[in-house]
């Protein structure tokens, strides 16, 4: 969820959502992508009642040892607006690292309530997304994440160009057929 984490961070800031209270974390797991090798996908900030996630990320291992991360990310915390994009990631020690590029956003697929946004509308929306990412200073920066067990999944901590980010993310690894989609939270918490 390296790349999706950028947009999650932005959407939380845009909603003026206070960051979660930091708790002492367990040590990071050695291989945070081991569940992907078992065919599981990463669900960030799950709502188990509504069966929604703020993002869903799939990791596909490449022959050179890197991974392709295909992520669908909620753009607006209260609306069913998502973008799907993919890009290369790699393991650096116990961290998953990748960079969100302008090209990845430009070629991303926008959806509203699960329906693809028509090209003409997407061409008007995408520059606004890029402007927001540029203002936030997250384009073309290396993002690395680690995962520590938190008792009910994992706590994901991120760095951007080596500096810690303010928001931690709760995530779980789920089966692709578990019925989860990317969407706003419908239940408290």
mmCIF file of C-alpha atoms in Angstrom:
data_model
loop_
_atom_site.group_PDB
_atom_site.id
_atom_site.type_symbol
_atom_site.label_atom_id
_atom_site.label_comp_id
_atom_site.label_asym_id
_atom_site.label_seq_id
_atom_site.Cartn_x
_atom_site.Cartn_y
_atom_site.Cartn_z
ATOM 1 C CA UNK A 1 0.000 0.000 0.000
ATOM 2 C CA UNK A 2 2.989 2.217 -0.349
ATOM 3 C CA UNK A 3 1.564 4.288 -3.181
ATOM 4 C CA UNK A 4 -1.969 4.202 -1.929
ATOM 5 C CA UNK A 5 -0.725 5.459 1.417
ATOM 6 C CA UNK A 6 0.087 8.807 -0.147
ATOM 7 C CA UNK A 7 -3.453 9.379 -1.246
ATOM 8 C CA UNK A 8 -4.843 8.045 2.046
ATOM 9 C CA UNK A 9 -2.675 10.556 3.880
ATOM 10 C CA UNK A 10 -3.949 13.359 1.662
ATOM 11 C CA UNK A 11 -7.595 12.392 1.998
ATOM 12 C CA UNK A 12 -7.315 12.273 5.787
ATOM 13 C CA UNK A 13 -5.742 15.728 5.780
ATOM 14 C CA UNK A 14 -8.398 17.040 3.418
ATOM 15 C CA UNK A 15 -11.142 15.863 5.750
ATOM 16 C CA UNK A 16 -9.374 17.424 8.749
ATOM 17 C CA UNK A 17 -9.515 14.000 10.332
ATOM 18 C CA UNK A 18 -7.320 13.895 13.406
ATOM 19 C CA UNK A 19 -4.530 11.335 13.105
ATOM 20 C CA UNK A 20 -4.885 8.201 15.208
ATOM 21 C CA UNK A 21 -3.285 8.254 18.641
ATOM 22 C CA UNK A 22 0.144 6.655 18.455
ATOM 23 C CA UNK A 23 0.638 3.516 20.546
ATOM 24 C CA UNK A 24 3.841 1.634 21.149
ATOM 25 C CA UNK A 25 4.162 -0.696 18.179
ATOM 26 C CA UNK A 26 5.500 -4.210 18.004
ATOM 27 C CA UNK A 27 8.644 -4.614 15.885
ATOM 28 C CA UNK A 28 8.018 -4.589 12.119
ATOM 29 C CA UNK A 29 7.569 -7.937 10.396
ATOM 30 C CA UNK A 30 10.562 -9.166 8.380
ATOM 31 C CA UNK A 31 8.699 -9.644 5.089
ATOM 32 C CA UNK A 32 5.608 -7.443 4.877
ATOM 33 C CA UNK A 33 4.679 -8.884 1.462
ATOM 34 C CA UNK A 34 4.658 -12.542 2.530
ATOM 35 C CA UNK A 35 0.820 -12.567 2.558
ATOM 36 C CA UNK A 36 0.809 -11.398 -1.086
ATOM 37 C CA UNK A 37 2.706 -14.557 -2.037
ATOM 38 C CA UNK A 38 -0.270 -16.483 -0.602
ATOM 39 C CA UNK A 39 -2.647 -14.572 -2.901
ATOM 40 C CA UNK A 40 -3.956 -12.175 -0.245
ATOM 41 C CA UNK A 41 -4.631 -8.474 -0.845
ATOM 42 C CA UNK A 42 -4.006 -5.563 1.489
ATOM 43 C CA UNK A 43 -7.042 -3.702 2.898
ATOM 44 C CA UNK A 44 -6.325 -0.362 4.585
ATOM 45 C CA UNK A 45 -8.610 0.968 7.327
ATOM 46 C CA UNK A 46 -11.191 -1.817 6.964
ATOM 47 C CA UNK A 47 -14.841 -1.413 7.915
ATOM 48 C CA UNK A 48 -15.837 -5.017 8.570
ATOM 49 C CA UNK A 49 -19.561 -4.192 8.788
ATOM 50 C CA UNK A 50 -19.747 -2.361 5.456
ATOM 51 C CA UNK A 51 -16.984 -4.560 3.962
ATOM 52 C CA UNK A 52 -15.111 -1.492 2.714
ATOM 53 C CA UNK A 53 -11.472 -0.441 2.760
ATOM 54 C CA UNK A 54 -9.900 2.977 2.195
ATOM 55 C CA UNK A 55 -7.662 1.169 -0.296
ATOM 56 C CA UNK A 56 -7.068 -2.301 -1.679
ATOM 57 C CA UNK A 57 -3.585 -3.205 -2.898
ATOM 58 C CA UNK A 58 -2.376 -6.225 -4.840
ATOM 59 C CA UNK A 59 1.306 -7.058 -5.153
ATOM 60 C CA UNK A 60 2.604 -9.159 -8.043
ATOM 61 C CA UNK A 61 6.197 -10.366 -7.840
ATOM 62 C CA UNK A 62 8.314 -9.753 -10.941
ATOM 63 C CA UNK A 63 11.216 -11.879 -12.205
ATOM 64 C CA UNK A 64 13.750 -9.260 -11.035
ATOM 65 C CA UNK A 65 12.492 -9.480 -7.419
ATOM 66 C CA UNK A 66 10.507 -6.222 -7.513
ATOM 67 C CA UNK A 67 6.720 -6.075 -7.292
ATOM 68 C CA UNK A 68 3.962 -4.345 -9.205
ATOM 69 C CA UNK A 69 1.552 -2.722 -6.775
ATOM 70 C CA UNK A 70 -1.943 -2.277 -8.207
ATOM 71 C CA UNK A 71 -3.960 -0.134 -5.833
ATOM 72 C CA UNK A 72 -7.480 1.239 -5.749
ATOM 73 C CA UNK A 73 -7.662 4.195 -3.370
ATOM 74 C CA UNK A 74 -10.532 6.231 -1.968
ATOM 75 C CA UNK A 75 -9.983 9.877 -2.954
ATOM 76 C CA UNK A 76 -12.716 11.486 -0.836
ATOM 77 C CA UNK A 77 -13.307 10.004 2.638
ATOM 78 C CA UNK A 78 -17.083 10.545 2.485
ATOM 79 C CA UNK A 79 -17.765 9.824 -1.208
ATOM 80 C CA UNK A 80 -17.327 6.674 -3.345
ATOM 81 C CA UNK A 81 -14.675 8.291 -5.593
ATOM 82 C CA UNK A 82 -11.627 6.112 -6.279
ATOM 83 C CA UNK A 83 -8.549 5.968 -8.461
ATOM 84 C CA UNK A 84 -6.819 2.765 -9.537
ATOM 85 C CA UNK A 85 -3.171 2.884 -10.573
ATOM 86 C CA UNK A 86 -0.140 0.645 -10.556
ATOM 87 C CA UNK A 87 3.566 1.061 -10.151
ATOM 88 C CA UNK A 88 6.758 -0.692 -9.167
ATOM 89 C CA UNK A 89 7.649 -1.356 -5.543
ATOM 90 C CA UNK A 90 10.509 -3.182 -3.899
ATOM 91 C CA UNK A 91 11.531 -4.544 -0.539
ATOM 92 C CA UNK A 92 14.289 -2.620 1.245
ATOM 93 C CA UNK A 93 15.032 -4.657 4.343
ATOM 94 C CA UNK A 94 11.676 -4.970 6.136
ATOM 95 C CA UNK A 95 10.097 -2.016 4.269
ATOM 96 C CA UNK A 96 8.058 -1.842 1.066
ATOM 97 C CA UNK A 97 9.159 1.161 -1.013
ATOM 98 C CA UNK A 98 7.785 2.863 -4.095
ATOM 99 C CA UNK A 99 7.260 6.247 -5.718
ATOM 100 C CA UNK A 100 4.006 7.821 -6.888
ATOM 101 C CA UNK A 101 4.662 9.493 -10.240
ATOM 102 C CA UNK A 102 2.698 11.980 -12.290
ATOM 103 C CA UNK A 103 2.387 9.389 -15.064
ATOM 104 C CA UNK A 104 0.842 6.845 -12.701
ATOM 105 C CA UNK A 105 -1.866 9.323 -11.728
ATOM 106 C CA UNK A 106 -2.431 10.449 -15.339
ATOM 107 C CA UNK A 107 -2.957 6.855 -16.458
ATOM 108 C CA UNK A 108 -5.009 5.910 -13.389
ATOM 109 C CA UNK A 109 -8.668 4.924 -13.734
ATOM 110 C CA UNK A 110 -11.188 7.076 -11.884
ATOM 111 C CA UNK A 111 -14.443 5.569 -10.635
ATOM 112 C CA UNK A 112 -17.538 6.923 -8.945
ATOM 113 C CA UNK A 113 -19.641 4.381 -7.038
ATOM 114 C CA UNK A 114 -17.820 1.597 -8.907
ATOM 115 C CA UNK A 115 -18.530 3.012 -12.371
ATOM 116 C CA UNK A 116 -15.687 4.218 -14.574
ATOM 117 C CA UNK A 117 -15.676 8.005 -14.912
ATOM 118 C CA UNK A 118 -15.952 8.921 -18.626
ATOM 119 C CA UNK A 119 -12.695 10.085 -20.236
ATOM 120 C CA UNK A 120 -13.895 13.661 -20.746
ATOM 121 C CA UNK A 121 -14.743 14.069 -17.056
ATOM 122 C CA UNK A 122 -11.569 12.254 -15.960
ATOM 123 C CA UNK A 123 -9.490 14.668 -18.041
ATOM 124 C CA UNK A 124 -10.977 17.514 -15.983
ATOM 125 C CA UNK A 125 -10.579 15.801 -12.613
ATOM 126 C CA UNK A 126 -7.065 14.352 -12.963
ATOM 127 C CA UNK A 127 -5.302 17.766 -13.048
ATOM 128 C CA UNK A 128 -6.992 18.625 -9.732
ATOM 129 C CA UNK A 129 -5.750 15.381 -8.199
ATOM 130 C CA UNK A 130 -2.239 16.111 -9.469
ATOM 131 C CA UNK A 131 -2.415 19.673 -8.124
ATOM 132 C CA UNK A 132 -3.376 18.370 -4.684
ATOM 133 C CA UNK A 133 -0.560 15.826 -4.694
ATOM 134 C CA UNK A 134 1.887 18.495 -5.866
ATOM 135 C CA UNK A 135 0.771 20.937 -3.138
ATOM 136 C CA UNK A 136 1.227 18.180 -0.583
ATOM 137 C CA UNK A 137 4.728 17.522 -1.916
ATOM 138 C CA UNK A 138 4.250 13.776 -2.373
ATOM 139 C CA UNK A 139 4.799 13.235 -6.098
ATOM 140 C CA UNK A 140 8.118 11.683 -7.041
ATOM 141 C CA UNK A 141 9.120 11.016 -3.427
ATOM 142 C CA UNK A 142 10.114 7.581 -2.201
ATOM 143 C CA UNK A 143 7.564 6.222 0.250
ATOM 144 C CA UNK A 144 8.538 3.254 2.418
ATOM 145 C CA UNK A 145 6.226 1.436 4.807
ATOM 146 C CA UNK A 146 6.721 -1.118 7.548
ATOM 147 C CA UNK A 147 4.068 -3.302 9.150
ATOM 148 C CA UNK A 148 3.901 -4.257 12.821
ATOM 149 C CA UNK A 149 1.331 -6.666 14.284
ATOM 150 C CA UNK A 150 -1.331 -4.760 16.246
ATOM 151 C CA UNK A 151 -3.490 -7.627 17.506
ATOM 152 C CA UNK A 152 -6.106 -7.321 14.768
ATOM 153 C CA UNK A 153 -3.986 -6.972 11.653
ATOM 154 C CA UNK A 154 -1.083 -4.608 11.233
ATOM 155 C CA UNK A 155 -0.108 -1.037 11.960
ATOM 156 C CA UNK A 156 1.562 0.449 8.905
ATOM 157 C CA UNK A 157 4.071 3.255 9.435
ATOM 158 C CA UNK A 158 5.372 5.277 6.515
ATOM 159 C CA UNK A 159 8.336 7.446 5.683
ATOM 160 C CA UNK A 160 8.602 9.855 2.759
ATOM 161 C CA UNK A 161 12.141 10.454 1.533
ATOM 162 C CA UNK A 162 13.322 9.019 4.852
ATOM 163 C CA UNK A 163 11.159 11.237 7.095
ATOM 164 C CA UNK A 164 8.294 9.777 9.159
ATOM 165 C CA UNK A 165 4.776 10.753 8.118
ATOM 166 C CA UNK A 166 2.180 11.789 10.674
ATOM 167 C CA UNK A 167 -0.483 9.173 10.021
ATOM 168 C CA UNK A 168 -0.324 5.442 10.729
ATOM 169 C CA UNK A 169 -2.692 3.086 8.942
ATOM 170 C CA UNK A 170 -4.425 -0.050 10.228
ATOM 171 C CA UNK A 171 -4.486 -2.792 7.615
ATOM 172 C CA UNK A 172 -5.410 -6.406 7.195
ATOM 173 C CA UNK A 173 -4.614 -8.972 4.520
ATOM 174 C CA UNK A 174 -7.763 -10.501 3.037
ATOM 175 C CA UNK A 175 -8.756 -13.048 0.429
ATOM 176 C CA UNK A 176 -9.666 -11.497 -2.953
ATOM 177 C CA UNK A 177 -13.075 -13.188 -2.688
ATOM 178 C CA UNK A 178 -13.832 -11.800 0.804
ATOM 179 C CA UNK A 179 -16.289 -9.301 -0.705
ATOM 180 C CA UNK A 180 -14.515 -6.083 0.278
ATOM 181 C CA UNK A 181 -14.579 -2.978 -1.941
ATOM 182 C CA UNK A 182 -13.027 0.450 -1.705
ATOM 183 C CA UNK A 183 -15.459 2.950 -0.230
ATOM 184 C CA UNK A 184 -16.252 5.294 2.647
ATOM 185 C CA UNK A 185 -16.616 3.961 6.172
ATOM 186 C CA UNK A 186 -20.224 3.419 7.116
ATOM 187 C CA UNK A 187 -19.704 2.401 10.698
ATOM 188 C CA UNK A 188 -18.050 4.371 13.523
ATOM 189 C CA UNK A 189 -14.380 3.867 14.198
#
